[in-house]
Short mmCIF file of C-alpha atoms in Angstrom, two decimals:
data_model
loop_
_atom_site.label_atom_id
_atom_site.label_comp_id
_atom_site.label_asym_id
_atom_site.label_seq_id
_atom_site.Cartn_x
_atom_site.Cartn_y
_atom_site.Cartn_z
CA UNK A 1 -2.60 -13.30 11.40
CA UNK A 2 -6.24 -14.33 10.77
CA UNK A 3 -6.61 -16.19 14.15
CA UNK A 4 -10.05 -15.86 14.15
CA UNK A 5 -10.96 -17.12 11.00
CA UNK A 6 -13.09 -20.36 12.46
CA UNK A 7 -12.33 -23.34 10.32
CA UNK A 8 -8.85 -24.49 10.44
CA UNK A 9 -8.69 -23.79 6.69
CA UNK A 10 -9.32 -19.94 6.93
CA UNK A 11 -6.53 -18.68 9.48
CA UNK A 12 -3.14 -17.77 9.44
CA UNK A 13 -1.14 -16.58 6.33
CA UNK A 14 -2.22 -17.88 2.46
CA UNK A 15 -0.08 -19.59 0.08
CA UNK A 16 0.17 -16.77 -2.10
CA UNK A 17 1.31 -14.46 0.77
CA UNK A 18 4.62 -17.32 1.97
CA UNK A 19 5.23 -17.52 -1.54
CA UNK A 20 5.63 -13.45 -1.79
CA UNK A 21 7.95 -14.01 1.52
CA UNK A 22 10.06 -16.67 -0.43
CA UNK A 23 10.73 -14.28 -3.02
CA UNK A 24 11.70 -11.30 -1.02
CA UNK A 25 13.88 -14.14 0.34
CA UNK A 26 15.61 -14.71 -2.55
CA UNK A 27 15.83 -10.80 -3.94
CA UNK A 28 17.37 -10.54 -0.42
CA UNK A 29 20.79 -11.55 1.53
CA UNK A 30 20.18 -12.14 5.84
CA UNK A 31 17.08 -11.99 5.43
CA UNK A 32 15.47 -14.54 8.55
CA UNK A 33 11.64 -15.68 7.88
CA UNK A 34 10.06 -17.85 10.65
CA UNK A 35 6.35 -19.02 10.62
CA UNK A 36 4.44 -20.77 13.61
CA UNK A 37 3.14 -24.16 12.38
CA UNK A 38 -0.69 -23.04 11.95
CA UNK A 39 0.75 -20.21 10.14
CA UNK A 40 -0.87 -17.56 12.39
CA UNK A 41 2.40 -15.46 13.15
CA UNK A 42 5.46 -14.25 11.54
CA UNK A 43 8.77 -13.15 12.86
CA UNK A 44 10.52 -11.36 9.85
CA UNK A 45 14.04 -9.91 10.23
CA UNK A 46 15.34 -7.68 7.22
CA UNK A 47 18.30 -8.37 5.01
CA UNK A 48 20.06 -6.47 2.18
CA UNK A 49 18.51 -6.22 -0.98
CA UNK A 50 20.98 -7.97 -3.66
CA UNK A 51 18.87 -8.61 -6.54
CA UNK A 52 20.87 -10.31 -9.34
CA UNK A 53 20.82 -12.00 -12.16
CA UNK A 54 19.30 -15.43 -13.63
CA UNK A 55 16.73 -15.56 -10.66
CA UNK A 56 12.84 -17.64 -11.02
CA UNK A 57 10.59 -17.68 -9.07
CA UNK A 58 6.90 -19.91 -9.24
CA UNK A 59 4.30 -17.76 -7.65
CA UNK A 60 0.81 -19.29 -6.55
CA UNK A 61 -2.04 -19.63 -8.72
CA UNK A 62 -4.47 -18.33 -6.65
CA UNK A 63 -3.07 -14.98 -7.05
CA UNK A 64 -1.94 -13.06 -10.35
CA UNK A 65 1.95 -12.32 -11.08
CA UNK A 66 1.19 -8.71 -10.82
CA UNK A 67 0.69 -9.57 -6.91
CA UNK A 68 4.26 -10.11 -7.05
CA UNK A 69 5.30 -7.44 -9.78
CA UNK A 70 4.55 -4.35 -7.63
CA UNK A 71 6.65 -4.87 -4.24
CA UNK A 72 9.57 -6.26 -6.37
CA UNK A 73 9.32 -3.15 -8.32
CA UNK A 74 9.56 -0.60 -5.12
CA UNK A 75 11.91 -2.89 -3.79
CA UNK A 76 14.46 -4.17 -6.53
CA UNK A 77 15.51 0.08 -6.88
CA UNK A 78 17.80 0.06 -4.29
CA UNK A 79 19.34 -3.60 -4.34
CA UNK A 80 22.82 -3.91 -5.05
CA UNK A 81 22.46 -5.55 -8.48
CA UNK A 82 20.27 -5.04 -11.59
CA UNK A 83 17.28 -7.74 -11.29
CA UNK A 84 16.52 -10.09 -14.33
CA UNK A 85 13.67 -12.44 -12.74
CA UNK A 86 11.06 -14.70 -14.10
CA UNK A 87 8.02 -15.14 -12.59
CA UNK A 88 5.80 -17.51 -13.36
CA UNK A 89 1.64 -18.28 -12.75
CA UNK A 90 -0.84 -16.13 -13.81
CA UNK A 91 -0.56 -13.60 -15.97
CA UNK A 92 -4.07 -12.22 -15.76
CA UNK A 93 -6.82 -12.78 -13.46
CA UNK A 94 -9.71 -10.51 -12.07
CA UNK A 95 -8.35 -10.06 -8.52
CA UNK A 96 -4.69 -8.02 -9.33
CA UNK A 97 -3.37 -6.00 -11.73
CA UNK A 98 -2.77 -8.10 -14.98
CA UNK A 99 1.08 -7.70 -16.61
CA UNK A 100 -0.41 -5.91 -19.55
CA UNK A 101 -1.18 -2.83 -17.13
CA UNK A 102 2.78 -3.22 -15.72
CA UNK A 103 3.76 -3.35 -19.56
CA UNK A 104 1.89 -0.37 -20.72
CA UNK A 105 1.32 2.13 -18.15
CA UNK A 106 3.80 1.74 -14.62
CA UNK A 107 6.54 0.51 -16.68
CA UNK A 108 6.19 3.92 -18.88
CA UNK A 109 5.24 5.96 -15.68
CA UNK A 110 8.64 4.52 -13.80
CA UNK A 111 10.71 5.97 -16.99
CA UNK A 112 9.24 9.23 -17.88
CA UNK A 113 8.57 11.03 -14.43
CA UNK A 114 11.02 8.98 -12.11
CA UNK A 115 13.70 8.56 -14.49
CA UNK A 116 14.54 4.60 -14.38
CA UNK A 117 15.27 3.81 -18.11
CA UNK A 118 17.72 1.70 -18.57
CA UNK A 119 17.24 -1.58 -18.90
CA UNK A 120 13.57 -1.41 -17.41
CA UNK A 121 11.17 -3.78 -19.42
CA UNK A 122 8.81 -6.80 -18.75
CA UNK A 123 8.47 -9.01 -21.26
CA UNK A 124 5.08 -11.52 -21.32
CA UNK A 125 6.49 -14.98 -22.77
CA UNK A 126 3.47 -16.93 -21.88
CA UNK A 127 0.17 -16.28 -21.21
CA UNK A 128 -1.35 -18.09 -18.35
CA UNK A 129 -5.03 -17.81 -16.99
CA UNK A 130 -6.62 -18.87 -13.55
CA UNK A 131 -6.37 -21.97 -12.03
CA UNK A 132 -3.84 -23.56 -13.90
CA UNK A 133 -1.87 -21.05 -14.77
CA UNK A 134 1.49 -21.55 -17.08
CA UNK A 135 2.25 -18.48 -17.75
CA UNK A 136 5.91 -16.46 -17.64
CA UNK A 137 7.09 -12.86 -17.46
CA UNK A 138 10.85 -11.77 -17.74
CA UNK A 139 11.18 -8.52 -15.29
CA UNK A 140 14.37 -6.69 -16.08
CA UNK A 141 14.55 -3.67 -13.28
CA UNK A 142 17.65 -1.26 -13.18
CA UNK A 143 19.36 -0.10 -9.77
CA UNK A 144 18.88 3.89 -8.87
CA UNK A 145 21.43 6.21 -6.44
CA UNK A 146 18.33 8.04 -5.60
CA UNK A 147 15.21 9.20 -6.70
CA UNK A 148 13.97 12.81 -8.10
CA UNK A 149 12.00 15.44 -6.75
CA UNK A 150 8.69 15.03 -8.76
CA UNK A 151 5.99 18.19 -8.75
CA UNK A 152 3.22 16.16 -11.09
CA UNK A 153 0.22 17.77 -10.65
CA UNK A 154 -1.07 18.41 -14.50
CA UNK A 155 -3.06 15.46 -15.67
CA UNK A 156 -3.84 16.65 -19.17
CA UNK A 157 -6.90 15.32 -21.33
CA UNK A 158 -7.03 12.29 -22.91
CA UNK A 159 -5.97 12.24 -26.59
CA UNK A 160 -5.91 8.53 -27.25
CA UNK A 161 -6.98 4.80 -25.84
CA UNK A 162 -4.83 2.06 -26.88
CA UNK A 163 -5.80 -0.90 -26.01
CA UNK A 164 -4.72 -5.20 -26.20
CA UNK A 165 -6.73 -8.31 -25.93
CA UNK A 166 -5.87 -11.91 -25.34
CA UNK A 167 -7.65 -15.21 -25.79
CA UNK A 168 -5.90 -18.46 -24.71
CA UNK A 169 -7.32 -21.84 -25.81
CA UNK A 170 -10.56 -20.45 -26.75
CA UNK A 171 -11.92 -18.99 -29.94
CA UNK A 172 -9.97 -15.91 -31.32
CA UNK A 173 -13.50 -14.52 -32.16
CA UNK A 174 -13.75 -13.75 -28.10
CA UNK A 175 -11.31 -11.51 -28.77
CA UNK A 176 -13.44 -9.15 -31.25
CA UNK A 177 -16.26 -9.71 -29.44
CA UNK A 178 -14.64 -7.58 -26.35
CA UNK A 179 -13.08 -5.09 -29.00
CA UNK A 180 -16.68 -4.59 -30.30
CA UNK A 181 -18.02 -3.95 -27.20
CA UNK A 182 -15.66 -1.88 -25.77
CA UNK A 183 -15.44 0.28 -28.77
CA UNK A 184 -19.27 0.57 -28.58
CA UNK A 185 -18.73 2.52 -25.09
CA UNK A 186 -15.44 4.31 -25.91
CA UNK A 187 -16.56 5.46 -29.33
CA UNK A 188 -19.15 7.91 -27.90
CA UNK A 189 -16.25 9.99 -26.32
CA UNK A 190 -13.34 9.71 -28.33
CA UNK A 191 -12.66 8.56 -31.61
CA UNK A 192 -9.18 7.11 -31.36
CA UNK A 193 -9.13 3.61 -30.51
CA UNK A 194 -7.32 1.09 -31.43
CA UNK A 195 -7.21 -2.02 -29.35
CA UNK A 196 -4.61 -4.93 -30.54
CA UNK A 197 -5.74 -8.73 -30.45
CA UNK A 198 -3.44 -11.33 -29.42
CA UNK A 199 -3.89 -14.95 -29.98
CA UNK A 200 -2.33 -17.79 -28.18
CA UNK A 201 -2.22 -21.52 -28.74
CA UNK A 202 0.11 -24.15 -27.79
CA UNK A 203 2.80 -24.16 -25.03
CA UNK A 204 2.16 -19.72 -25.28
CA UNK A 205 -1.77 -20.23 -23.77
CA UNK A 206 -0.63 -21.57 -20.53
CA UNK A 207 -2.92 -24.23 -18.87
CA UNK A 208 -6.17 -23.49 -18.77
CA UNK A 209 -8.47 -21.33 -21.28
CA UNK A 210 -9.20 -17.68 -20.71
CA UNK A 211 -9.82 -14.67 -21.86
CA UNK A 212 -9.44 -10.88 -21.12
CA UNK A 213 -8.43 -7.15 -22.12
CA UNK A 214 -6.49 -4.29 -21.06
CA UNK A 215 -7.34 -0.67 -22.11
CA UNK A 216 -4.99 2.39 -21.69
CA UNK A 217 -6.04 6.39 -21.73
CA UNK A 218 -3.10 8.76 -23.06
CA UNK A 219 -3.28 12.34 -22.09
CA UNK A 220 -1.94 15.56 -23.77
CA UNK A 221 0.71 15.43 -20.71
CA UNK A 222 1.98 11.92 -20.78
CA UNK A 223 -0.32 10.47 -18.12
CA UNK A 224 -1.27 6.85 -18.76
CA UNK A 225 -4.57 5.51 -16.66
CA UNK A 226 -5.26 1.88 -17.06
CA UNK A 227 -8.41 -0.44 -16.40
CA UNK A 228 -8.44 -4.26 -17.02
CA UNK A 229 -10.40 -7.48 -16.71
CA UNK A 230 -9.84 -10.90 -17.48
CA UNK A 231 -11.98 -13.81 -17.77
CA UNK A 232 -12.18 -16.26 -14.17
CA UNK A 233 -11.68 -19.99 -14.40
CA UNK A 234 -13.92 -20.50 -17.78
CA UNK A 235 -16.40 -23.73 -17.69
CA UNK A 236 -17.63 -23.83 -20.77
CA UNK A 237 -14.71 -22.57 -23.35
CA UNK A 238 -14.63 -23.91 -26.55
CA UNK A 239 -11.50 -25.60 -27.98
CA UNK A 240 -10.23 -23.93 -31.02
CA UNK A 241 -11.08 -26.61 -33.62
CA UNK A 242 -14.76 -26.26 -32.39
CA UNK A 243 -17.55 -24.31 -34.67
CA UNK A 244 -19.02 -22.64 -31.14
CA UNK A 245 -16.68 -18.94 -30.51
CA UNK A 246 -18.80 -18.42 -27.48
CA UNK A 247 -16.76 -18.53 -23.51
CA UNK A 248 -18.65 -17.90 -20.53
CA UNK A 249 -16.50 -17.71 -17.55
CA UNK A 250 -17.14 -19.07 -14.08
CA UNK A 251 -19.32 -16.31 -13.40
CA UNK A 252 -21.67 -16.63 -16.28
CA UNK A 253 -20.21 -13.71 -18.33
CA UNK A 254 -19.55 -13.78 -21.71
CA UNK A 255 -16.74 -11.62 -23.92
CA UNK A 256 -18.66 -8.65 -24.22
CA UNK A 257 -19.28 -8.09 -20.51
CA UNK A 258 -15.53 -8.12 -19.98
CA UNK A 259 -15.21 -5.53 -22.85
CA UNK A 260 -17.82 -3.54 -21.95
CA UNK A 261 -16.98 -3.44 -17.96
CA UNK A 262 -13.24 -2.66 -18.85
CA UNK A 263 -14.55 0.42 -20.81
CA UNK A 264 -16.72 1.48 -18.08
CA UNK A 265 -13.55 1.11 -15.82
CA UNK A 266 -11.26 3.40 -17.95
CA UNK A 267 -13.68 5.88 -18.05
CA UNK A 268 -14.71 5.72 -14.17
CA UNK A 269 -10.67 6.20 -13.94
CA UNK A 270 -10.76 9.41 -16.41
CA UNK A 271 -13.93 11.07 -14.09
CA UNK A 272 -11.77 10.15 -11.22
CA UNK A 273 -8.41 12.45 -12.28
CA UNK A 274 -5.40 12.40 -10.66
CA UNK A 275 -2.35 11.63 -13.14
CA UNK A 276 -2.19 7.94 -12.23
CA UNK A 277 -5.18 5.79 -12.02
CA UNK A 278 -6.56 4.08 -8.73
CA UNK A 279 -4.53 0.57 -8.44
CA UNK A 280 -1.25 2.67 -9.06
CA UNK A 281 -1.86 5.19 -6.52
CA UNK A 282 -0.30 3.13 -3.61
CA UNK A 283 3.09 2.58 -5.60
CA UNK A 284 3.29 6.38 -6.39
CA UNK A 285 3.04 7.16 -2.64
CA UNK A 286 5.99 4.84 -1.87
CA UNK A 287 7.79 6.44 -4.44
CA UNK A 288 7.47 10.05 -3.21
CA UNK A 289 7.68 8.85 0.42
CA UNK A 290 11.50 7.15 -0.11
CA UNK A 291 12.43 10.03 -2.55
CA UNK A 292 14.33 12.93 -1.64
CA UNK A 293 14.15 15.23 1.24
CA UNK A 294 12.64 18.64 -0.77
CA UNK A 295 9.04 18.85 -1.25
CA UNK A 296 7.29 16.67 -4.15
CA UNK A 297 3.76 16.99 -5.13
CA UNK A 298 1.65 14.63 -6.94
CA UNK A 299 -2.47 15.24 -7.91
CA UNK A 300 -4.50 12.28 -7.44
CA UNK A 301 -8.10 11.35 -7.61
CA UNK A 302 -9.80 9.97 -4.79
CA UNK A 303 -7.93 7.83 -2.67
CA UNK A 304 -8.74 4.17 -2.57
CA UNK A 305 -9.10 2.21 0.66
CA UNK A 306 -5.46 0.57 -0.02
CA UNK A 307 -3.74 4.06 -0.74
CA UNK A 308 -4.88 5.42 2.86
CA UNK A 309 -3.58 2.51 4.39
CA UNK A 310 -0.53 3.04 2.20
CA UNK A 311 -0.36 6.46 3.97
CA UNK A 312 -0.59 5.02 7.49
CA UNK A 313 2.03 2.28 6.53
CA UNK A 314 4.58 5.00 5.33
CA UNK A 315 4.09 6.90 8.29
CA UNK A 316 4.64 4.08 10.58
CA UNK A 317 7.46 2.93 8.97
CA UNK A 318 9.14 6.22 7.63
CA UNK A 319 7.89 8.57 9.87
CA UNK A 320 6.59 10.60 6.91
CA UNK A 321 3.18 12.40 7.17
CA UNK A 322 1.25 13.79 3.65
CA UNK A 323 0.04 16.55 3.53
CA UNK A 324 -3.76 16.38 1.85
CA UNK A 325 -5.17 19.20 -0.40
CA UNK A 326 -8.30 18.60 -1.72
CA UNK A 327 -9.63 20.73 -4.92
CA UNK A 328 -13.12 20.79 -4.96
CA UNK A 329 -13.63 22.01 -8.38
CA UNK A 330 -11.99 18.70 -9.67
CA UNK A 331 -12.72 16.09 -7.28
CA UNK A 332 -9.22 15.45 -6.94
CA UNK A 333 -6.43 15.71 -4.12
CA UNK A 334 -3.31 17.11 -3.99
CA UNK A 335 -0.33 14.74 -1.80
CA UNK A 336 2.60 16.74 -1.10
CA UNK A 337 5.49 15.26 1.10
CA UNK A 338 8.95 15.66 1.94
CA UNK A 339 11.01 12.84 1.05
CA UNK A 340 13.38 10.63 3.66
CA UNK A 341 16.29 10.66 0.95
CA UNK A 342 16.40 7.30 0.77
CA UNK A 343 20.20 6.79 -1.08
CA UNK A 344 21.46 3.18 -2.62
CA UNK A 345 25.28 2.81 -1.54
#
């Protein structure tokens, strides 16, 4: 694993990635996780998924908690107990998928086309933003026998964008700063918006000041496509007591490049179709791939680099092949596969 990285600091595995290992250690029973000591290779032998109850976990800062969401989430299905974990970290960062976008659109896409309701919910406690982090999420994720056959191929148009930001030890003015802006590119194509603010001070803004916003697209047939951007490690943010409401972030934007490059996102994700949007097309292949063994069809818009490896993972592993329709007229694809009946006993 990275053994050709040249400095000493650059190979082998990253903290983020033993911390993921430690928690599929403790979601697991058997499991048996050795490392080398420069961290370069891993010898990982399986256990039985267990899940449970009362479990925490502290993930590294230098990756979001949604790093950690989506494996627990294709995972945690088929332990042998319901999972209640906390994570905590980061709640939202630029590099993953913030918790807002598990909150509003896979949580909702888990329930309505693969039929895990009860008891499925993330709850966001705390906020926390890059590098200090702070933050904490409740995951609550229900057990399935199996998994249904799933022929989703009709995306819909989009009839609504809902939409939340959040500003942590900084001005709450950021926060309609990115509305404005985002409303200035949305409002051109659709007329319902509505985009929530959310404040946080205290022991709820985590340690270190940030901003960011999450934007969701409803369609006429239930599809929900989410973009999202947060601020990264801010230098110059403004404590709340102070007359100054502007934030520039270690990159030297302010609020209303996040808002407008979040817009821009959703709407790149609307020209790209498919009824899920790019970062959730990887956890929608695992799902089809594990389900049962009749033919299931999803549409999706072009894949993204981690998808096709997705594909050539789930072969690998599952001995499952796709097979790849394109439409032309659309742009988009359609994935049809026949499932390996994966079964919880």
């Amino acid at each position: 694993i990275r053994v050709n990285g040249g400095d000493a600091e650059n190979i082998g595995l990253r903290d983020y990635e033993v911390s993921l290992l430690r928690l599929i250690d403790k979601l697991t029973n058997g499991t048996k996780i050795d490392i080398s000591e420069d961290g370069t290779a891993v010898r990982f032998n399986p256990g039985v998924v267990k899940g449970g109850r009362r479990l925490t976990h502290e993930c590294a800062t230098s990756r979001g908690i949604g790093y950690y969401v989506e494996p627990t989430l294709a995972l945690g299905l088929f332990a042998k107990k319901a999972i209640d974990l906390t994570l905590t970290g980061v709640t939202n960062d630029d590099a993953d998928v913030s918790v807002d976008v598990f909150r509003t659109v896979t949580l909702p896409m888990l329930k309505k086309h693969f039929g895990i309701d009860d008891g499925l919910a993330l709850e966001v406690e705390r906020r926390g933003c890059p590098p200090g982090g702070g933050g904490r999420v409740k995951l609550s994720l229900p057990i399935v026998k199996a998994l249904p056959t799933l022929d989703w191929c009709d995306e819909g148009l989009v009839k609504r964008v809902r939409g939340v930001t959040f500003t942590c030890k900084v001005s709450p003015q950021n926060g309609n700063r990115m509305v404005d802006a985002a409303r200035g590119v949305l409002n051109a194509f659709i007329p319902d918006v509505y985009i929530f603010t959310d404040h946080h001070v205290g022991p709820e803004a985590g340690n270190s000041p940030g901003y960011g916003l999450t934007l969701v697209a409803e369609t006429t047939t239930g599809c929900v496509l989410g973009a999202d951007a947060a601020s990264t490690a801010c230098m110059s943010a403004m404590s709340e007591a102070s007359n100054l409401d502007w934030a520039k972030d270690a990159e030297g934007r302010v609020p209303e490049d996040v808002g407008r490059r979040v817009a821009e996102a959703l709407v790149a994700e609307i020209q790209r179709g498919g009824v899920v949007d790019s970062s959730h097309q990887s956890l929608a292949l695992i799902l089809l791939a594990i389900g049962p063994e009749q033919v299931s069809r999803v549409r999706l818009g072009q894949l993204t680099p981690r998808a096709v490896e997705t594909l050539r993972v789930l072969r690998a592993f599952f001995g499952v092949t796709f097979h790849v329709t394109p439409e032309p007229d659309s742009g988009t694809i359609f994935c049809s596969v026949v499932g390996v009946g994966l079964v919880n006993l």
